[in-house]
Amino acid sequence: MTWLLAAIAAPAIWAFTNVLDQDLVNRRSKDPLFLVGITGLFFGIPSIIAMLTGRFVMLEAKDLLLAFAVAVLGLLAYALYFFALRNDDVADVIFFLDSRGYH
């Protein structure tokens, strides 16, 4: 039954984080690249959890390169999002992303 609460709350939480992103870009940080760096730190949380639980596995070079490439593309997407927020309202940016299926 808790999954139902999570499913209902998820859109509201997602909308709230978009409003927070707009506030961070326009009032607080004002530097989209700083926000991309913070996002990159959050990308590393699963690795930290894996190390703390003893489940960290070193990947082969090709898999490590693929993981690095995916992380860079993910951060590039966030960079474009944060730069768009600097110039447009969050409702317009999210509508543009959703209408093209990039969410």
Short mmCIF file of N, CA and C in Angstrom, two decimals:
data_model
loop_
_atom_site.label_atom_id
_atom_site.label_comp_id
_atom_site.label_asym_id
_atom_site.label_seq_id
_atom_site.Cartn_x
_atom_site.Cartn_y
_atom_site.Cartn_z
N MET A 1 0.81 -1.20 0.00
CA MET A 1 0.00 0.00 0.00
C MET A 1 0.86 1.27 0.00
N THR A 2 2.08 1.17 0.52
CA THR A 2 2.94 2.36 0.52
C THR A 2 3.35 2.77 -0.88
N TRP A 3 3.35 1.81 -1.83
CA TRP A 3 3.69 2.15 -3.20
C TRP A 3 2.66 3.11 -3.79
N LEU A 4 1.41 3.01 -3.34
CA LEU A 4 0.36 3.89 -3.84
C LEU A 4 0.63 5.33 -3.40
N LEU A 5 1.03 5.50 -2.16
CA LEU A 5 1.38 6.84 -1.67
C LEU A 5 2.56 7.40 -2.45
N ALA A 6 3.57 6.57 -2.69
CA ALA A 6 4.73 7.02 -3.47
C ALA A 6 4.34 7.38 -4.89
N ALA A 7 3.46 6.59 -5.49
CA ALA A 7 3.03 6.86 -6.87
C ALA A 7 2.24 8.16 -6.96
N ILE A 8 1.45 8.44 -5.95
CA ILE A 8 0.67 9.67 -5.94
C ILE A 8 1.56 10.88 -5.64
N ALA A 9 2.54 10.70 -4.77
CA ALA A 9 3.40 11.81 -4.37
C ALA A 9 4.47 12.14 -5.42
N ALA A 10 4.84 11.19 -6.25
CA ALA A 10 5.96 11.39 -7.18
C ALA A 10 5.78 12.59 -8.10
N PRO A 11 4.63 12.79 -8.76
CA PRO A 11 4.49 13.97 -9.63
C PRO A 11 4.60 15.29 -8.87
N ALA A 12 4.07 15.33 -7.66
CA ALA A 12 4.16 16.56 -6.86
C ALA A 12 5.60 16.84 -6.48
N ILE A 13 6.33 15.82 -6.10
CA ILE A 13 7.74 16.00 -5.74
C ILE A 13 8.54 16.44 -6.96
N TRP A 14 8.27 15.82 -8.11
CA TRP A 14 8.97 16.19 -9.35
C TRP A 14 8.70 17.65 -9.70
N ALA A 15 7.44 18.09 -9.60
CA ALA A 15 7.09 19.48 -9.89
C ALA A 15 7.78 20.42 -8.92
N PHE A 16 7.83 20.05 -7.66
CA PHE A 16 8.49 20.88 -6.64
C PHE A 16 9.98 21.02 -6.93
N THR A 17 10.63 19.93 -7.36
CA THR A 17 12.07 20.03 -7.65
C THR A 17 12.32 20.92 -8.86
N ASN A 18 11.40 20.96 -9.81
CA ASN A 18 11.58 21.87 -10.95
C ASN A 18 11.50 23.33 -10.51
N VAL A 19 10.59 23.62 -9.60
CA VAL A 19 10.49 24.98 -9.07
C VAL A 19 11.76 25.32 -8.28
N LEU A 20 12.28 24.37 -7.51
CA LEU A 20 13.54 24.60 -6.80
C LEU A 20 14.70 24.84 -7.77
N ASP A 21 14.73 24.09 -8.86
CA ASP A 21 15.78 24.30 -9.86
C ASP A 21 15.73 25.72 -10.41
N GLN A 22 14.52 26.20 -10.71
CA GLN A 22 14.36 27.57 -11.22
C GLN A 22 14.89 28.58 -10.20
N ASP A 23 14.57 28.37 -8.94
CA ASP A 23 15.03 29.27 -7.88
C ASP A 23 16.56 29.23 -7.75
N LEU A 24 17.13 28.04 -7.84
CA LEU A 24 18.59 27.92 -7.73
C LEU A 24 19.29 28.63 -8.88
N VAL A 25 18.78 28.49 -10.08
CA VAL A 25 19.43 29.09 -11.24
C VAL A 25 19.30 30.61 -11.24
N ASN A 26 18.13 31.12 -10.84
CA ASN A 26 17.89 32.54 -10.98
C ASN A 26 18.15 33.37 -9.72
N ARG A 27 18.08 32.76 -8.55
CA ARG A 27 18.22 33.57 -7.33
C ARG A 27 19.39 33.16 -6.45
N ARG A 28 19.67 31.90 -6.36
CA ARG A 28 20.66 31.42 -5.39
C ARG A 28 22.06 31.30 -6.01
N SER A 29 22.24 30.31 -6.81
CA SER A 29 23.56 30.02 -7.35
C SER A 29 23.91 30.92 -8.53
N LYS A 30 22.97 31.05 -9.46
CA LYS A 30 23.12 31.84 -10.69
C LYS A 30 24.21 31.30 -11.61
N ASP A 31 24.75 30.15 -11.32
CA ASP A 31 25.77 29.54 -12.17
C ASP A 31 25.36 28.12 -12.52
N PRO A 32 24.86 27.91 -13.74
CA PRO A 32 24.42 26.57 -14.12
C PRO A 32 25.53 25.51 -14.03
N LEU A 33 26.76 25.87 -14.28
CA LEU A 33 27.84 24.88 -14.21
C LEU A 33 28.11 24.43 -12.77
N PHE A 34 27.91 25.32 -11.81
CA PHE A 34 28.02 24.93 -10.40
C PHE A 34 26.94 23.90 -10.07
N LEU A 35 25.72 24.13 -10.57
CA LEU A 35 24.63 23.19 -10.32
C LEU A 35 24.89 21.85 -11.00
N VAL A 36 25.53 21.86 -12.16
CA VAL A 36 25.90 20.61 -12.82
C VAL A 36 26.91 19.85 -11.96
N GLY A 37 27.84 20.58 -11.34
CA GLY A 37 28.81 19.95 -10.45
C GLY A 37 28.14 19.31 -9.24
N ILE A 38 27.17 20.00 -8.67
CA ILE A 38 26.42 19.44 -7.54
C ILE A 38 25.66 18.19 -7.99
N THR A 39 25.07 18.25 -9.17
CA THR A 39 24.36 17.09 -9.72
C THR A 39 25.33 15.93 -9.90
N GLY A 40 26.53 16.21 -10.36
CA GLY A 40 27.54 15.17 -10.53
C GLY A 40 27.90 14.50 -9.22
N LEU A 41 27.92 15.28 -8.14
CA LEU A 41 28.17 14.68 -6.83
C LEU A 41 27.07 13.70 -6.45
N PHE A 42 25.84 14.04 -6.78
CA PHE A 42 24.73 13.13 -6.50
C PHE A 42 24.81 11.87 -7.35
N PHE A 43 25.37 11.99 -8.56
CA PHE A 43 25.57 10.80 -9.41
C PHE A 43 26.50 9.81 -8.72
N GLY A 44 27.38 10.28 -7.85
CA GLY A 44 28.33 9.40 -7.19
C GLY A 44 27.81 8.69 -5.96
N ILE A 45 26.62 9.03 -5.51
CA ILE A 45 26.07 8.42 -4.29
C ILE A 45 25.97 6.90 -4.39
N PRO A 46 25.51 6.32 -5.51
CA PRO A 46 25.47 4.84 -5.56
C PRO A 46 26.85 4.20 -5.36
N SER A 47 27.90 4.83 -5.86
CA SER A 47 29.24 4.28 -5.66
C SER A 47 29.64 4.31 -4.19
N ILE A 48 29.30 5.38 -3.52
CA ILE A 48 29.61 5.49 -2.10
C ILE A 48 28.86 4.42 -1.30
N ILE A 49 27.59 4.23 -1.64
CA ILE A 49 26.80 3.19 -0.96
C ILE A 49 27.40 1.82 -1.23
N ALA A 50 27.81 1.57 -2.46
CA ALA A 50 28.42 0.28 -2.80
C ALA A 50 29.70 0.05 -2.02
N MET A 51 30.51 1.10 -1.86
CA MET A 51 31.75 0.96 -1.10
C MET A 51 31.48 0.70 0.38
N LEU A 52 30.50 1.42 0.94
CA LEU A 52 30.19 1.27 2.35
C LEU A 52 29.60 -0.10 2.69
N THR A 53 28.88 -0.67 1.74
CA THR A 53 28.26 -1.97 1.99
C THR A 53 29.16 -3.13 1.55
N GLY A 54 30.31 -2.83 0.98
CA GLY A 54 31.23 -3.87 0.54
C GLY A 54 30.84 -4.53 -0.76
N ARG A 55 29.98 -3.92 -1.53
CA ARG A 55 29.53 -4.50 -2.79
C ARG A 55 30.12 -3.79 -4.00
N PHE A 56 31.14 -3.02 -3.80
CA PHE A 56 31.78 -2.30 -4.90
C PHE A 56 32.59 -3.28 -5.75
N VAL A 57 32.38 -3.23 -7.04
CA VAL A 57 33.10 -4.11 -7.97
C VAL A 57 33.79 -3.23 -8.99
N MET A 58 35.06 -3.46 -9.20
CA MET A 58 35.79 -2.71 -10.21
C MET A 58 35.43 -3.24 -11.59
N LEU A 59 35.07 -2.35 -12.49
CA LEU A 59 34.65 -2.74 -13.83
C LEU A 59 35.86 -2.90 -14.75
N GLU A 60 35.64 -3.62 -15.84
CA GLU A 60 36.66 -3.70 -16.87
C GLU A 60 36.74 -2.35 -17.56
N ALA A 61 37.82 -2.12 -18.28
CA ALA A 61 38.07 -0.82 -18.90
C ALA A 61 36.95 -0.40 -19.84
N LYS A 62 36.46 -1.31 -20.68
CA LYS A 62 35.41 -0.94 -21.63
C LYS A 62 34.11 -0.59 -20.92
N ASP A 63 33.79 -1.33 -19.85
CA ASP A 63 32.57 -1.03 -19.09
C ASP A 63 32.71 0.27 -18.32
N LEU A 64 33.89 0.52 -17.79
CA LEU A 64 34.16 1.76 -17.08
C LEU A 64 34.06 2.95 -18.03
N LEU A 65 34.57 2.80 -19.24
CA LEU A 65 34.49 3.86 -20.24
C LEU A 65 33.04 4.13 -20.63
N LEU A 66 32.25 3.08 -20.78
CA LEU A 66 30.83 3.24 -21.10
C LEU A 66 30.10 3.96 -19.97
N ALA A 67 30.36 3.57 -18.74
CA ALA A 67 29.73 4.22 -17.59
C ALA A 67 30.12 5.70 -17.53
N PHE A 68 31.37 6.00 -17.81
CA PHE A 68 31.84 7.38 -17.81
C PHE A 68 31.14 8.18 -18.91
N ALA A 69 31.00 7.59 -20.09
CA ALA A 69 30.33 8.27 -21.21
C ALA A 69 28.86 8.55 -20.89
N VAL A 70 28.19 7.60 -20.26
CA VAL A 70 26.79 7.79 -19.88
C VAL A 70 26.68 8.91 -18.84
N ALA A 71 27.59 8.95 -17.89
CA ALA A 71 27.57 10.00 -16.87
C ALA A 71 27.80 11.37 -17.49
N VAL A 72 28.72 11.46 -18.44
CA VAL A 72 28.99 12.74 -19.11
C VAL A 72 27.76 13.19 -19.90
N LEU A 73 27.11 12.27 -20.60
CA LEU A 73 25.89 12.63 -21.34
C LEU A 73 24.78 13.06 -20.39
N GLY A 74 24.66 12.38 -19.26
CA GLY A 74 23.67 12.78 -18.28
C GLY A 74 23.92 14.18 -17.74
N LEU A 75 25.17 14.47 -17.45
CA LEU A 75 25.51 15.81 -16.95
C LEU A 75 25.34 16.87 -18.04
N LEU A 76 25.60 16.50 -19.29
CA LEU A 76 25.37 17.44 -20.39
C LEU A 76 23.89 17.78 -20.50
N ALA A 77 23.03 16.79 -20.32
CA ALA A 77 21.59 17.04 -20.35
C ALA A 77 21.20 18.00 -19.23
N TYR A 78 21.76 17.80 -18.04
CA TYR A 78 21.47 18.72 -16.94
C TYR A 78 22.02 20.11 -17.21
N ALA A 79 23.18 20.20 -17.84
CA ALA A 79 23.75 21.51 -18.16
C ALA A 79 22.82 22.27 -19.10
N LEU A 80 22.34 21.60 -20.13
CA LEU A 80 21.41 22.26 -21.07
C LEU A 80 20.13 22.67 -20.36
N TYR A 81 19.64 21.83 -19.46
CA TYR A 81 18.44 22.14 -18.68
C TYR A 81 18.65 23.38 -17.82
N PHE A 82 19.77 23.43 -17.10
CA PHE A 82 20.03 24.57 -16.22
C PHE A 82 20.25 25.85 -17.02
N PHE A 83 20.93 25.77 -18.17
CA PHE A 83 21.11 26.95 -19.00
C PHE A 83 19.77 27.42 -19.56
N ALA A 84 18.88 26.49 -19.92
CA ALA A 84 17.56 26.87 -20.40
C ALA A 84 16.75 27.55 -19.29
N LEU A 85 16.90 27.07 -18.05
CA LEU A 85 16.18 27.69 -16.94
C LEU A 85 16.65 29.12 -16.69
N ARG A 86 17.88 29.40 -17.03
CA ARG A 86 18.39 30.76 -16.82
C ARG A 86 17.69 31.75 -17.77
N ASN A 87 17.24 31.25 -18.93
CA ASN A 87 16.65 32.14 -19.93
C ASN A 87 15.14 32.07 -20.03
N ASP A 88 14.53 30.99 -19.55
CA ASP A 88 13.09 30.81 -19.67
C ASP A 88 12.49 30.36 -18.36
N ASP A 89 11.17 30.45 -18.29
CA ASP A 89 10.44 29.99 -17.11
C ASP A 89 10.44 28.47 -17.07
N VAL A 90 10.40 27.93 -15.87
CA VAL A 90 10.45 26.48 -15.69
C VAL A 90 9.29 25.79 -16.41
N ALA A 91 8.12 26.41 -16.44
CA ALA A 91 6.98 25.79 -17.11
C ALA A 91 7.24 25.65 -18.61
N ASP A 92 7.90 26.62 -19.21
CA ASP A 92 8.22 26.54 -20.64
C ASP A 92 9.30 25.50 -20.91
N VAL A 93 10.30 25.44 -20.05
CA VAL A 93 11.39 24.48 -20.25
C VAL A 93 10.89 23.06 -20.10
N ILE A 94 10.10 22.80 -19.07
CA ILE A 94 9.57 21.46 -18.84
C ILE A 94 8.62 21.07 -19.95
N PHE A 95 7.80 22.00 -20.41
CA PHE A 95 6.88 21.70 -21.50
C PHE A 95 7.66 21.33 -22.76
N PHE A 96 8.75 22.04 -23.03
CA PHE A 96 9.57 21.75 -24.20
C PHE A 96 10.19 20.37 -24.09
N LEU A 97 10.71 20.04 -22.92
CA LEU A 97 11.32 18.72 -22.73
C LEU A 97 10.29 17.61 -22.83
N ASP A 98 9.12 17.81 -22.20
CA ASP A 98 8.10 16.77 -22.20
C ASP A 98 7.50 16.57 -23.59
N SER A 99 7.35 17.65 -24.34
CA SER A 99 6.73 17.52 -25.65
C SER A 99 7.63 16.77 -26.63
N ARG A 100 8.91 16.68 -26.34
CA ARG A 100 9.83 15.96 -27.20
C ARG A 100 10.20 14.59 -26.64
N GLY A 101 9.71 14.28 -25.45
CA GLY A 101 9.96 12.96 -24.86
C GLY A 101 11.34 12.78 -24.27
N TYR A 102 11.98 13.88 -23.81
CA TYR A 102 13.35 13.78 -23.27
C TYR A 102 13.40 13.66 -21.76
N HIS A 103 12.31 13.42 -21.10
CA HIS A 103 12.32 13.38 -19.62
C HIS A 103 12.72 12.06 -19.10
#
